[in-house]
mmCIF file of C-alpha atoms in Angstrom:
data_model
loop_
_atom_site.group_PDB
_atom_site.id
_atom_site.type_symbol
_atom_site.label_atom_id
_atom_site.label_comp_id
_atom_site.label_asym_id
_atom_site.label_seq_id
_atom_site.Cartn_x
_atom_site.Cartn_y
_atom_site.Cartn_z
ATOM 1 C CA UNK A 14 0.101 -0.077 0.126
ATOM 2 C CA UNK A 15 2.955 2.308 0.855
ATOM 3 C CA UNK A 16 4.468 2.253 -2.689
ATOM 4 C CA UNK A 17 5.931 5.522 -2.784
ATOM 5 C CA UNK A 18 6.914 6.793 -6.442
ATOM 6 C CA UNK A 19 10.477 7.041 -7.577
ATOM 7 C CA UNK A 20 8.994 9.793 -9.018
ATOM 8 C CA UNK A 21 10.164 12.766 -7.183
ATOM 9 C CA UNK A 22 11.622 15.918 -8.213
ATOM 10 C CA UNK A 23 15.480 16.655 -7.738
ATOM 11 C CA UNK A 24 14.502 18.836 -5.058
ATOM 12 C CA UNK A 25 11.012 19.731 -3.196
ATOM 13 C CA UNK A 26 10.036 23.330 -4.763
ATOM 14 C CA UNK A 27 7.023 23.529 -2.473
ATOM 15 C CA UNK A 28 9.472 23.784 0.568
ATOM 16 C CA UNK A 29 11.711 26.517 -0.917
ATOM 17 C CA UNK A 30 10.183 29.993 -0.179
ATOM 18 C CA UNK A 31 12.212 31.402 -3.273
ATOM 19 C CA UNK A 32 10.364 28.970 -5.611
ATOM 20 C CA UNK A 33 7.539 30.576 -7.817
ATOM 21 C CA UNK A 34 4.508 28.271 -8.098
ATOM 22 C CA UNK A 35 3.736 27.374 -11.753
ATOM 23 C CA UNK A 36 0.034 27.221 -11.114
ATOM 24 C CA UNK A 37 -1.560 29.371 -8.351
ATOM 25 C CA UNK A 38 -5.244 28.258 -7.268
ATOM 26 C CA UNK A 39 -6.362 31.405 -4.960
ATOM 27 C CA UNK A 40 -9.678 31.333 -3.121
ATOM 28 C CA UNK A 41 -11.259 29.432 -5.818
ATOM 29 C CA UNK A 42 -15.075 28.640 -5.375
ATOM 30 C CA UNK A 43 -17.549 27.059 -7.875
ATOM 31 C CA UNK A 44 -21.347 27.149 -7.045
ATOM 32 C CA UNK A 45 -23.843 25.269 -9.199
ATOM 33 C CA UNK A 46 -27.091 27.184 -7.840
ATOM 34 C CA UNK A 47 -26.895 26.409 -4.014
ATOM 35 C CA UNK A 48 -24.496 23.359 -4.436
ATOM 36 C CA UNK A 49 -20.951 24.350 -3.700
ATOM 37 C CA UNK A 50 -18.801 22.015 -5.533
ATOM 38 C CA UNK A 51 -15.496 23.651 -4.722
ATOM 39 C CA UNK A 52 -15.352 25.713 -1.648
ATOM 40 C CA UNK A 53 -12.738 28.414 -1.282
ATOM 41 C CA UNK A 54 -9.651 26.121 -2.259
ATOM 42 C CA UNK A 55 -5.969 27.650 -2.476
ATOM 43 C CA UNK A 56 -3.330 25.451 -4.091
ATOM 44 C CA UNK A 57 0.053 25.910 -5.372
ATOM 45 C CA UNK A 58 1.613 23.568 -7.922
ATOM 46 C CA UNK A 59 5.325 23.794 -9.178
ATOM 47 C CA UNK A 60 6.625 23.051 -12.435
ATOM 48 C CA UNK A 61 7.377 19.436 -13.332
ATOM 49 C CA UNK A 62 5.168 18.262 -10.342
ATOM 50 C CA UNK A 63 3.058 15.182 -10.741
ATOM 51 C CA UNK A 64 0.345 16.282 -8.484
ATOM 52 C CA UNK A 65 -2.790 14.235 -7.715
ATOM 53 C CA UNK A 66 -6.273 15.433 -6.681
ATOM 54 C CA UNK A 67 -7.750 12.515 -4.880
ATOM 55 C CA UNK A 68 -11.085 11.867 -3.324
ATOM 56 C CA UNK A 69 -14.456 10.012 -3.776
ATOM 57 C CA UNK A 70 -16.842 11.046 -6.187
ATOM 58 C CA UNK A 71 -18.507 14.243 -5.817
ATOM 59 C CA UNK A 72 -15.827 15.658 -3.640
ATOM 60 C CA UNK A 73 -15.220 18.565 -6.377
ATOM 61 C CA UNK A 74 -12.062 16.979 -7.863
ATOM 62 C CA UNK A 75 -13.185 17.150 -11.548
ATOM 63 C CA UNK A 76 -14.943 20.399 -11.135
ATOM 64 C CA UNK A 77 -11.429 21.853 -10.045
ATOM 65 C CA UNK A 78 -9.843 20.103 -12.880
ATOM 66 C CA UNK A 79 -12.243 21.605 -15.506
ATOM 67 C CA UNK A 80 -11.820 25.016 -14.075
ATOM 68 C CA UNK A 81 -8.142 24.649 -14.517
ATOM 69 C CA UNK A 82 -8.794 23.769 -18.330
ATOM 70 C CA UNK A 83 -11.327 26.733 -18.823
ATOM 71 C CA UNK A 84 -14.533 24.552 -19.236
ATOM 72 C CA UNK A 85 -16.020 25.820 -16.152
ATOM 73 C CA UNK A 86 -15.556 29.344 -14.734
ATOM 74 C CA UNK A 87 -14.984 29.894 -10.971
ATOM 75 C CA UNK A 88 -17.846 31.672 -9.338
ATOM 76 C CA UNK A 89 -15.111 33.528 -7.196
ATOM 77 C CA UNK A 90 -11.342 33.308 -7.001
ATOM 78 C CA UNK A 91 -8.654 33.210 -9.449
ATOM 79 C CA UNK A 92 -6.376 30.565 -11.406
ATOM 80 C CA UNK A 93 -3.052 31.601 -12.401
ATOM 81 C CA UNK A 94 -0.811 29.690 -14.870
ATOM 82 C CA UNK A 95 2.945 30.322 -15.658
ATOM 83 C CA UNK A 96 2.239 33.999 -14.158
ATOM 84 C CA UNK A 97 -0.905 34.601 -16.251
ATOM 85 C CA UNK A 98 -4.385 35.103 -14.676
ATOM 86 C CA UNK A 99 -6.701 32.818 -16.886
ATOM 87 C CA UNK A 100 -9.770 34.693 -15.971
ATOM 88 C CA UNK A 101 -10.720 35.576 -19.625
ATOM 89 C CA UNK A 102 -8.385 33.094 -21.344
ATOM 90 C CA UNK A 103 -10.574 30.520 -23.243
ATOM 91 C CA UNK A 104 -9.849 26.798 -23.128
ATOM 92 C CA UNK A 105 -8.164 26.553 -26.628
ATOM 93 C CA UNK A 106 -5.676 29.274 -25.662
ATOM 94 C CA UNK A 107 -4.454 27.971 -22.277
ATOM 95 C CA UNK A 108 -1.277 26.541 -22.115
ATOM 96 C CA UNK A 109 -2.954 23.103 -20.840
ATOM 97 C CA UNK A 110 -4.435 20.106 -22.479
ATOM 98 C CA UNK A 111 -6.907 17.627 -20.900
ATOM 99 C CA UNK A 112 -6.848 13.952 -21.474
ATOM 100 C CA UNK A 113 -10.660 12.485 -20.677
ATOM 101 C CA UNK A 114 -11.423 9.239 -19.261
ATOM 102 C CA UNK A 115 -13.091 8.093 -22.256
ATOM 103 C CA UNK A 116 -9.948 8.620 -24.164
ATOM 104 C CA UNK A 117 -12.364 10.262 -27.041
ATOM 105 C CA UNK A 118 -10.303 8.607 -30.080
ATOM 106 C CA UNK A 119 -11.596 9.108 -33.492
ATOM 107 C CA UNK A 120 -12.820 5.745 -34.551
ATOM 108 C CA UNK A 121 -12.270 6.323 -38.331
ATOM 109 C CA UNK A 122 -8.719 7.610 -38.029
ATOM 110 C CA UNK A 123 -5.513 5.425 -37.490
ATOM 111 C CA UNK A 124 -3.277 5.970 -34.570
ATOM 112 C CA UNK A 125 -0.893 8.587 -36.202
ATOM 113 C CA UNK A 126 -3.897 10.375 -37.851
ATOM 114 C CA UNK A 127 -5.281 10.749 -33.944
ATOM 115 C CA UNK A 128 -2.003 11.939 -32.682
ATOM 116 C CA UNK A 129 -1.376 14.365 -35.484
ATOM 117 C CA UNK A 130 -5.208 15.798 -35.382
ATOM 118 C CA UNK A 131 -4.652 18.572 -33.067
ATOM 119 C CA UNK A 132 -1.283 19.890 -34.731
ATOM 120 C CA UNK A 133 -3.082 19.718 -38.012
ATOM 121 C CA UNK A 134 -5.879 21.817 -37.008
ATOM 122 C CA UNK A 135 -3.220 24.373 -35.527
ATOM 123 C CA UNK A 136 -1.997 24.584 -38.887
ATOM 124 C CA UNK A 137 1.522 23.191 -38.068
ATOM 125 C CA UNK A 138 3.580 22.558 -41.093
ATOM 126 C CA UNK A 139 3.530 18.923 -42.496
ATOM 127 C CA UNK A 140 7.178 18.031 -42.100
ATOM 128 C CA UNK A 141 6.987 19.176 -38.605
ATOM 129 C CA UNK A 142 3.808 17.184 -37.805
ATOM 130 C CA UNK A 143 5.700 14.014 -39.026
ATOM 131 C CA UNK A 144 8.615 14.566 -36.986
ATOM 132 C CA UNK A 145 6.604 15.310 -33.676
ATOM 133 C CA UNK A 146 4.209 12.484 -34.119
ATOM 134 C CA UNK A 147 6.958 9.799 -34.990
ATOM 135 C CA UNK A 148 8.773 11.057 -31.671
ATOM 136 C CA UNK A 149 5.723 10.818 -29.623
ATOM 137 C CA UNK A 150 4.666 7.445 -31.047
ATOM 138 C CA UNK A 151 8.137 6.204 -30.109
ATOM 139 C CA UNK A 152 7.871 7.763 -26.796
ATOM 140 C CA UNK A 153 4.669 5.700 -26.005
ATOM 141 C CA UNK A 154 6.004 2.730 -27.905
ATOM 142 C CA UNK A 155 3.372 2.485 -30.423
ATOM 143 C CA UNK A 156 5.363 3.152 -33.554
ATOM 144 C CA UNK A 157 4.556 -0.442 -34.756
ATOM 145 C CA UNK A 158 0.769 0.370 -34.466
ATOM 146 C CA UNK A 159 0.786 3.790 -36.273
ATOM 147 C CA UNK A 160 -1.583 2.481 -39.187
ATOM 148 C CA UNK A 161 -4.183 0.758 -36.915
ATOM 149 C CA UNK A 162 -7.537 2.127 -36.102
ATOM 150 C CA UNK A 163 -8.935 2.327 -32.399
ATOM 151 C CA UNK A 164 -11.085 -0.809 -32.587
ATOM 152 C CA UNK A 165 -7.727 -3.025 -33.273
ATOM 153 C CA UNK A 166 -6.145 -1.731 -30.033
ATOM 154 C CA UNK A 167 -6.288 -2.932 -26.600
ATOM 155 C CA UNK A 168 -7.478 -0.713 -23.695
ATOM 156 C CA UNK A 169 -3.827 0.277 -22.597
ATOM 157 C CA UNK A 170 -2.955 0.962 -26.152
ATOM 158 C CA UNK A 171 -5.651 3.333 -26.775
ATOM 159 C CA UNK A 172 -4.798 5.035 -23.367
ATOM 160 C CA UNK A 173 -1.433 5.864 -24.845
ATOM 161 C CA UNK A 174 -2.653 6.984 -27.867
ATOM 162 C CA UNK A 175 -4.699 9.551 -25.882
ATOM 163 C CA UNK A 176 -1.816 10.455 -23.963
ATOM 164 C CA UNK A 177 0.408 10.700 -27.062
ATOM 165 C CA UNK A 178 -2.412 13.035 -28.781
ATOM 166 C CA UNK A 179 -2.513 15.126 -25.578
ATOM 167 C CA UNK A 180 1.400 15.615 -25.380
ATOM 168 C CA UNK A 181 2.035 16.078 -29.062
ATOM 169 C CA UNK A 182 1.314 19.905 -28.703
ATOM 170 C CA UNK A 183 3.529 20.311 -26.154
ATOM 171 C CA UNK A 184 1.327 21.822 -23.205
ATOM 172 C CA UNK A 185 2.901 23.162 -20.258
ATOM 173 C CA UNK A 186 0.365 21.472 -18.070
ATOM 174 C CA UNK A 187 -1.388 17.897 -18.821
ATOM 175 C CA UNK A 188 -4.673 17.482 -17.179
ATOM 176 C CA UNK A 189 -5.629 13.792 -16.669
ATOM 177 C CA UNK A 190 -9.189 12.941 -15.473
ATOM 178 C CA UNK A 191 -9.144 9.171 -13.977
ATOM 179 C CA UNK A 192 -6.447 8.241 -16.527
ATOM 180 C CA UNK A 193 -6.378 4.645 -15.773
ATOM 181 C CA UNK A 194 -9.957 3.962 -14.657
ATOM 182 C CA UNK A 195 -10.784 1.641 -17.733
ATOM 183 C CA UNK A 196 -7.812 -0.493 -17.309
ATOM 184 C CA UNK A 197 -7.532 -3.820 -15.367
ATOM 185 C CA UNK A 198 -5.287 -3.950 -12.086
ATOM 186 C CA UNK A 199 -2.137 -5.222 -13.878
ATOM 187 C CA UNK A 200 -2.202 -3.078 -16.980
ATOM 188 C CA UNK A 201 -3.030 -0.222 -14.460
ATOM 189 C CA UNK A 202 0.221 -0.932 -12.606
ATOM 190 C CA UNK A 203 2.234 -1.010 -15.547
ATOM 191 C CA UNK A 204 0.750 1.980 -17.022
ATOM 192 C CA UNK A 205 1.552 3.912 -13.961
ATOM 193 C CA UNK A 206 5.136 3.371 -14.305
ATOM 194 C CA UNK A 207 5.050 4.148 -18.023
ATOM 195 C CA UNK A 208 3.147 7.773 -17.243
ATOM 196 C CA UNK A 209 5.855 8.484 -14.926
ATOM 197 C CA UNK A 210 8.675 7.981 -17.276
ATOM 198 C CA UNK A 211 6.967 9.844 -20.016
ATOM 199 C CA UNK A 212 6.252 12.878 -17.530
ATOM 200 C CA UNK A 213 9.909 12.659 -16.390
ATOM 201 C CA UNK A 214 11.383 12.670 -19.747
ATOM 202 C CA UNK A 215 9.286 15.541 -20.983
ATOM 203 C CA UNK A 216 9.142 17.454 -17.639
ATOM 204 C CA UNK A 217 5.602 18.379 -18.276
ATOM 205 C CA UNK A 218 3.415 19.337 -15.164
ATOM 206 C CA UNK A 219 0.774 16.797 -14.798
ATOM 207 C CA UNK A 220 -2.445 17.097 -12.587
ATOM 208 C CA UNK A 221 -4.195 13.702 -12.060
ATOM 209 C CA UNK A 222 -7.708 13.487 -10.721
ATOM 210 C CA UNK A 223 -8.427 9.963 -9.357
ATOM 211 C CA UNK A 224 -10.290 8.298 -6.655
ATOM 212 C CA UNK A 225 -7.802 5.392 -6.400
ATOM 213 C CA UNK A 226 -5.589 5.903 -3.498
ATOM 214 C CA UNK A 227 -2.897 3.435 -4.283
ATOM 215 C CA UNK A 228 -2.612 5.199 -7.863
ATOM 216 C CA UNK A 229 -2.283 8.677 -6.182
ATOM 217 C CA UNK A 230 0.553 7.254 -3.876
ATOM 218 C CA UNK A 231 2.322 5.562 -6.659
ATOM 219 C CA UNK A 232 2.090 8.319 -9.063
ATOM 220 C CA UNK A 233 2.401 11.747 -7.512
ATOM 221 C CA UNK A 234 5.182 13.990 -6.019
ATOM 222 C CA UNK A 235 2.163 15.384 -3.963
ATOM 223 C CA UNK A 236 -1.337 14.642 -3.282
ATOM 224 C CA UNK A 237 -4.509 17.199 -2.229
ATOM 225 C CA UNK A 238 -7.154 14.945 -0.392
ATOM 226 C CA UNK A 239 -10.659 16.383 -1.396
ATOM 227 C CA UNK A 240 -13.657 16.170 0.575
ATOM 228 C CA UNK A 241 -16.903 18.314 0.156
ATOM 229 C CA UNK A 242 -15.171 20.697 -2.021
ATOM 230 C CA UNK A 243 -12.260 21.389 0.239
ATOM 231 C CA UNK A 244 -8.845 19.891 0.757
ATOM 232 C CA UNK A 245 -8.470 17.797 3.970
ATOM 233 C CA UNK A 246 -4.511 17.688 3.617
ATOM 234 C CA UNK A 247 -1.959 18.635 0.909
ATOM 235 C CA UNK A 248 1.304 16.728 1.326
ATOM 236 C CA UNK A 249 3.835 14.266 -0.225
ATOM 237 C CA UNK A 250 2.541 10.447 -0.170
ATOM 238 C CA UNK A 251 4.566 9.702 2.690
ATOM 239 C CA UNK A 252 3.231 12.518 4.526
ATOM 240 C CA UNK A 253 -0.186 11.838 4.028
ATOM 241 C CA UNK A 254 0.109 8.129 4.903
ATOM 242 C CA UNK A 255 2.407 8.455 7.868
ATOM 243 C CA UNK A 256 0.889 11.885 9.238
ATOM 244 C CA UNK A 257 -2.738 12.052 8.520
ATOM 245 C CA UNK A 258 -3.978 15.381 9.929
ATOM 246 C CA UNK A 259 -7.576 13.985 10.376
ATOM 247 C CA UNK A 260 -9.577 10.827 10.658
ATOM 248 C CA UNK A 261 -10.999 11.152 7.143
ATOM 249 C CA UNK A 262 -7.509 11.148 5.585
ATOM 250 C CA UNK A 263 -6.464 8.534 7.971
ATOM 251 C CA UNK A 264 -9.336 6.220 6.886
ATOM 252 C CA UNK A 265 -9.444 7.488 3.311
ATOM 253 C CA UNK A 266 -5.513 6.556 2.583
ATOM 254 C CA UNK A 267 -5.161 2.999 3.476
ATOM 255 C CA UNK A 268 -6.686 1.661 6.509
ATOM 256 C CA UNK A 269 -6.389 2.480 9.883
ATOM 257 C CA UNK A 270 -7.359 0.882 13.394
ATOM 258 C CA UNK A 271 -9.026 4.139 15.265
ATOM 259 C CA UNK A 272 -9.460 4.290 19.008
ATOM 260 C CA UNK A 273 -11.468 7.014 20.356
ATOM 261 C CA UNK A 274 -10.489 8.035 23.925
ATOM 262 C CA UNK A 275 -9.720 11.180 26.210
ATOM 263 C CA UNK A 276 -6.145 12.171 27.119
ATOM 264 C CA UNK A 277 -5.539 11.081 30.643
ATOM 265 C CA UNK A 278 -2.140 12.731 30.951
ATOM 266 C CA UNK A 279 1.429 12.902 29.489
ATOM 267 C CA UNK A 280 4.822 12.211 30.360
ATOM 268 C CA UNK A 281 7.314 14.381 28.298
ATOM 269 C CA UNK A 282 6.087 13.649 24.625
ATOM 270 C CA UNK A 283 4.077 10.618 25.246
ATOM 271 C CA UNK A 284 0.474 10.728 26.064
ATOM 272 C CA UNK A 285 -1.864 8.507 27.878
ATOM 273 C CA UNK A 286 -5.266 7.948 26.206
ATOM 274 C CA UNK A 287 -8.101 6.361 28.123
ATOM 275 C CA UNK A 288 -10.095 4.126 25.667
ATOM 276 C CA UNK A 289 -13.558 2.847 26.746
ATOM 277 C CA UNK A 290 -13.476 -1.095 27.052
ATOM 278 C CA UNK A 291 -9.511 -1.389 27.330
ATOM 279 C CA UNK A 292 -8.035 -2.276 30.729
ATOM 280 C CA UNK A 293 -4.998 0.029 30.263
ATOM 281 C CA UNK A 294 -4.536 3.372 28.886
ATOM 282 C CA UNK A 295 -2.952 3.457 25.271
ATOM 283 C CA UNK A 296 0.535 5.340 25.067
ATOM 284 C CA UNK A 297 1.097 7.412 21.898
ATOM 285 C CA UNK A 298 3.890 9.840 20.908
ATOM 286 C CA UNK A 299 2.223 13.168 20.047
ATOM 287 C CA UNK A 300 2.945 16.415 18.263
ATOM 288 C CA UNK A 301 -0.465 18.049 18.866
ATOM 289 C CA UNK A 302 -0.936 20.210 22.044
ATOM 290 C CA UNK A 303 -2.998 18.014 24.160
ATOM 291 C CA UNK A 304 -4.826 19.097 27.483
ATOM 292 C CA UNK A 305 -5.875 16.396 29.889
ATOM 293 C CA UNK A 306 -9.648 15.103 29.309
ATOM 294 C CA UNK A 307 -9.514 16.239 25.752
ATOM 295 C CA UNK A 308 -11.251 13.947 23.267
ATOM 296 C CA UNK A 309 -8.678 12.608 20.659
ATOM 297 C CA UNK A 310 -8.420 9.505 18.329
ATOM 298 C CA UNK A 311 -5.508 7.179 17.974
ATOM 299 C CA UNK A 312 -4.947 5.998 14.370
ATOM 300 C CA UNK A 313 -2.625 3.063 13.955
ATOM 301 C CA UNK A 314 -1.699 1.395 10.680
ATOM 302 C CA UNK A 315 -2.382 -2.400 10.613
ATOM 303 C CA UNK A 316 1.132 -3.133 9.454
ATOM 304 C CA UNK A 317 2.628 -1.140 12.326
ATOM 305 C CA UNK A 318 1.035 -3.660 14.765
ATOM 306 C CA UNK A 319 2.583 -7.182 15.820
ATOM 307 C CA UNK A 320 0.601 -10.218 16.625
ATOM 308 C CA UNK A 321 1.552 -12.957 18.862
ATOM 309 C CA UNK A 322 0.084 -16.015 20.856
ATOM 310 C CA UNK A 323 2.042 -15.190 24.028
ATOM 311 C CA UNK A 324 1.856 -11.701 25.831
ATOM 312 C CA UNK A 325 4.771 -9.372 25.067
ATOM 313 C CA UNK A 326 7.533 -9.133 27.650
ATOM 314 C CA UNK A 327 8.032 -5.454 26.830
ATOM 315 C CA UNK A 328 6.427 -3.174 29.091
ATOM 316 C CA UNK A 329 6.912 -0.175 26.701
ATOM 317 C CA UNK A 330 4.572 -1.465 24.024
ATOM 318 C CA UNK A 331 0.731 -0.973 24.022
ATOM 319 C CA UNK A 332 -0.632 -4.360 24.315
ATOM 320 C CA UNK A 333 -4.239 -5.636 23.849
ATOM 321 C CA UNK A 334 -5.607 -9.146 24.163
ATOM 322 C CA UNK A 335 -8.230 -10.450 21.723
ATOM 323 C CA UNK A 336 -9.384 -13.566 19.727
ATOM 324 C CA UNK A 337 -8.996 -14.104 15.994
ATOM 325 C CA UNK A 338 -12.171 -13.761 14.154
ATOM 326 C CA UNK A 339 -11.239 -13.782 10.563
ATOM 327 C CA UNK A 340 -7.996 -14.256 8.653
ATOM 328 C CA UNK A 341 -7.287 -13.097 4.985
ATOM 329 C CA UNK A 342 -4.236 -14.641 3.067
ATOM 330 C CA UNK A 343 -2.860 -12.591 0.543
ATOM 331 C CA UNK A 344 0.366 -14.478 -0.408
ATOM 332 C CA UNK A 345 2.860 -11.941 0.646
ATOM 333 C CA UNK A 346 0.823 -10.953 3.735
ATOM 334 C CA UNK A 347 -1.890 -12.145 6.029
ATOM 335 C CA UNK A 348 -4.786 -9.688 7.571
ATOM 336 C CA UNK A 349 -5.889 -10.888 10.871
ATOM 337 C CA UNK A 350 -9.185 -9.348 12.236
ATOM 338 C CA UNK A 351 -9.103 -9.521 16.005
ATOM 339 C CA UNK A 352 -12.080 -9.186 18.346
ATOM 340 C CA UNK A 353 -11.149 -7.219 21.444
ATOM 341 C CA UNK A 354 -14.515 -6.652 22.776
ATOM 342 C CA UNK A 355 -18.064 -6.563 21.254
ATOM 343 C CA UNK A 356 -17.650 -2.901 20.277
ATOM 344 C CA UNK A 357 -14.194 -3.174 18.984
ATOM 345 C CA UNK A 358 -12.422 -5.197 16.025
ATOM 346 C CA UNK A 359 -8.766 -4.623 15.154
ATOM 347 C CA UNK A 360 -7.092 -5.454 11.658
ATOM 348 C CA UNK A 361 -3.400 -6.445 11.769
ATOM 349 C CA UNK A 362 -1.260 -7.043 8.469
ATOM 350 C CA UNK A 363 1.480 -9.507 9.139
ATOM 351 C CA UNK A 364 4.252 -10.005 6.432
ATOM 352 C CA UNK A 365 4.688 -13.724 5.462
ATOM 353 C CA UNK A 366 8.321 -13.626 5.653
ATOM 354 C CA UNK A 367 8.761 -17.564 5.782
ATOM 355 C CA UNK A 368 6.821 -20.399 4.304
ATOM 356 C CA UNK A 369 4.566 -22.229 6.739
ATOM 357 C CA UNK A 370 5.751 -25.579 7.430
ATOM 358 C CA UNK A 371 2.260 -27.158 8.032
ATOM 359 C CA UNK A 372 0.014 -24.523 6.259
ATOM 360 C CA UNK A 373 -0.542 -23.144 9.681
ATOM 361 C CA UNK A 374 -0.571 -19.210 10.343
ATOM 362 C CA UNK A 375 0.816 -17.154 13.052
ATOM 363 C CA UNK A 376 -2.471 -17.660 14.843
ATOM 364 C CA UNK A 377 -5.556 -19.634 14.007
ATOM 365 C CA UNK A 378 -9.409 -18.849 14.085
ATOM 366 C CA UNK A 379 -10.711 -18.272 17.488
ATOM 367 C CA UNK A 380 -7.217 -18.518 19.171
ATOM 368 C CA UNK A 381 -6.488 -15.931 21.958
ATOM 369 C CA UNK A 382 -3.732 -13.553 20.596
ATOM 370 C CA UNK A 383 -1.895 -10.355 22.002
ATOM 371 C CA UNK A 384 -1.589 -7.171 19.701
ATOM 372 C CA UNK A 385 1.589 -5.076 20.400
ATOM 373 C CA UNK A 386 2.719 -1.821 18.836
ATOM 374 C CA UNK A 387 5.236 0.932 19.968
ATOM 375 C CA UNK A 388 3.987 4.381 21.115
ATOM 376 C CA UNK A 389 5.585 6.242 17.955
ATOM 377 C CA UNK A 390 3.422 3.927 15.738
ATOM 378 C CA UNK A 391 0.216 5.577 16.263
ATOM 379 C CA UNK A 392 -0.857 9.210 15.217
ATOM 380 C CA UNK A 393 -2.924 11.157 17.622
ATOM 381 C CA UNK A 394 -5.656 13.148 15.790
ATOM 382 C CA UNK A 395 -7.953 15.906 17.287
ATOM 383 C CA UNK A 396 -10.374 16.153 14.321
#
């Protein structure tokens, strides 16, 4: 789940106050009648980023993408691309191109005619069209398919034709709306890496809209997690996964065991949290300023917990006893669902480092087990 892309800019421009953002979204709101689709958002995207807008359906991510493209106008706020305010710039004059989920290829044209179409319409010289189309077909590895029509291509090949057609016009920004949604799992994973390599070679700024968290984690330099028209959190895949700022983000990206409780006190930077139904308070490292009696949530990722059939002898660990309710075997790992009490179930992911000799799991159904984790494994959330 935590595949972090190799795709990172050589430095992190968003941390450098001297760097100028390539795209600035300032106080942008979009209303459709009484419905607020995008709610006063601010976002800076830097040149060469592969930026993901991630969220469930209806969260406002596609509406925001369409405003950057110029297909929708903000109700208020402004969008600046490469120093130019886009307020009165029509879509066809913006330095952006948009690749749609449906690919929208012309069925009667060959692959090379599809890729050349936009250049032809712009009146580019024939010789230059040929050079640019050839280079682009090489890049997406479709040179051998140039004479085929879309119906003779697989889903992955159509996807690459659409990508080549979007990139051949050298946009400064490419907007991709659920670009891999129509592909099966294996092809999607393969295509993610192809996308990253192409983006790397061209240095074009990509903004990808997706509802697929693994896709966002794998592809992007940074992610904005959207919900109900605004950003819950903006950060690198690692920051968003390891340091979620809210329960929504902790739940939306990967899975998390969530304990609701009250701060019982703290010792230095380790807080004690009383959780109903647990005999002992839980210990957690915290960065938020916590007061005694404050309501908090402790999120712990399933892979950060250990499972054993004997009690742990390390008193610094959080330890909870329960019994195994379900086991999911995934080959490289197994997931255990542990019932702690009638109202609490935990999920633990255990890597299968060794081959079981007798087909046995670490623990079996209905067996009593102990769950342990270190205080720094959890994240204390206040919202």
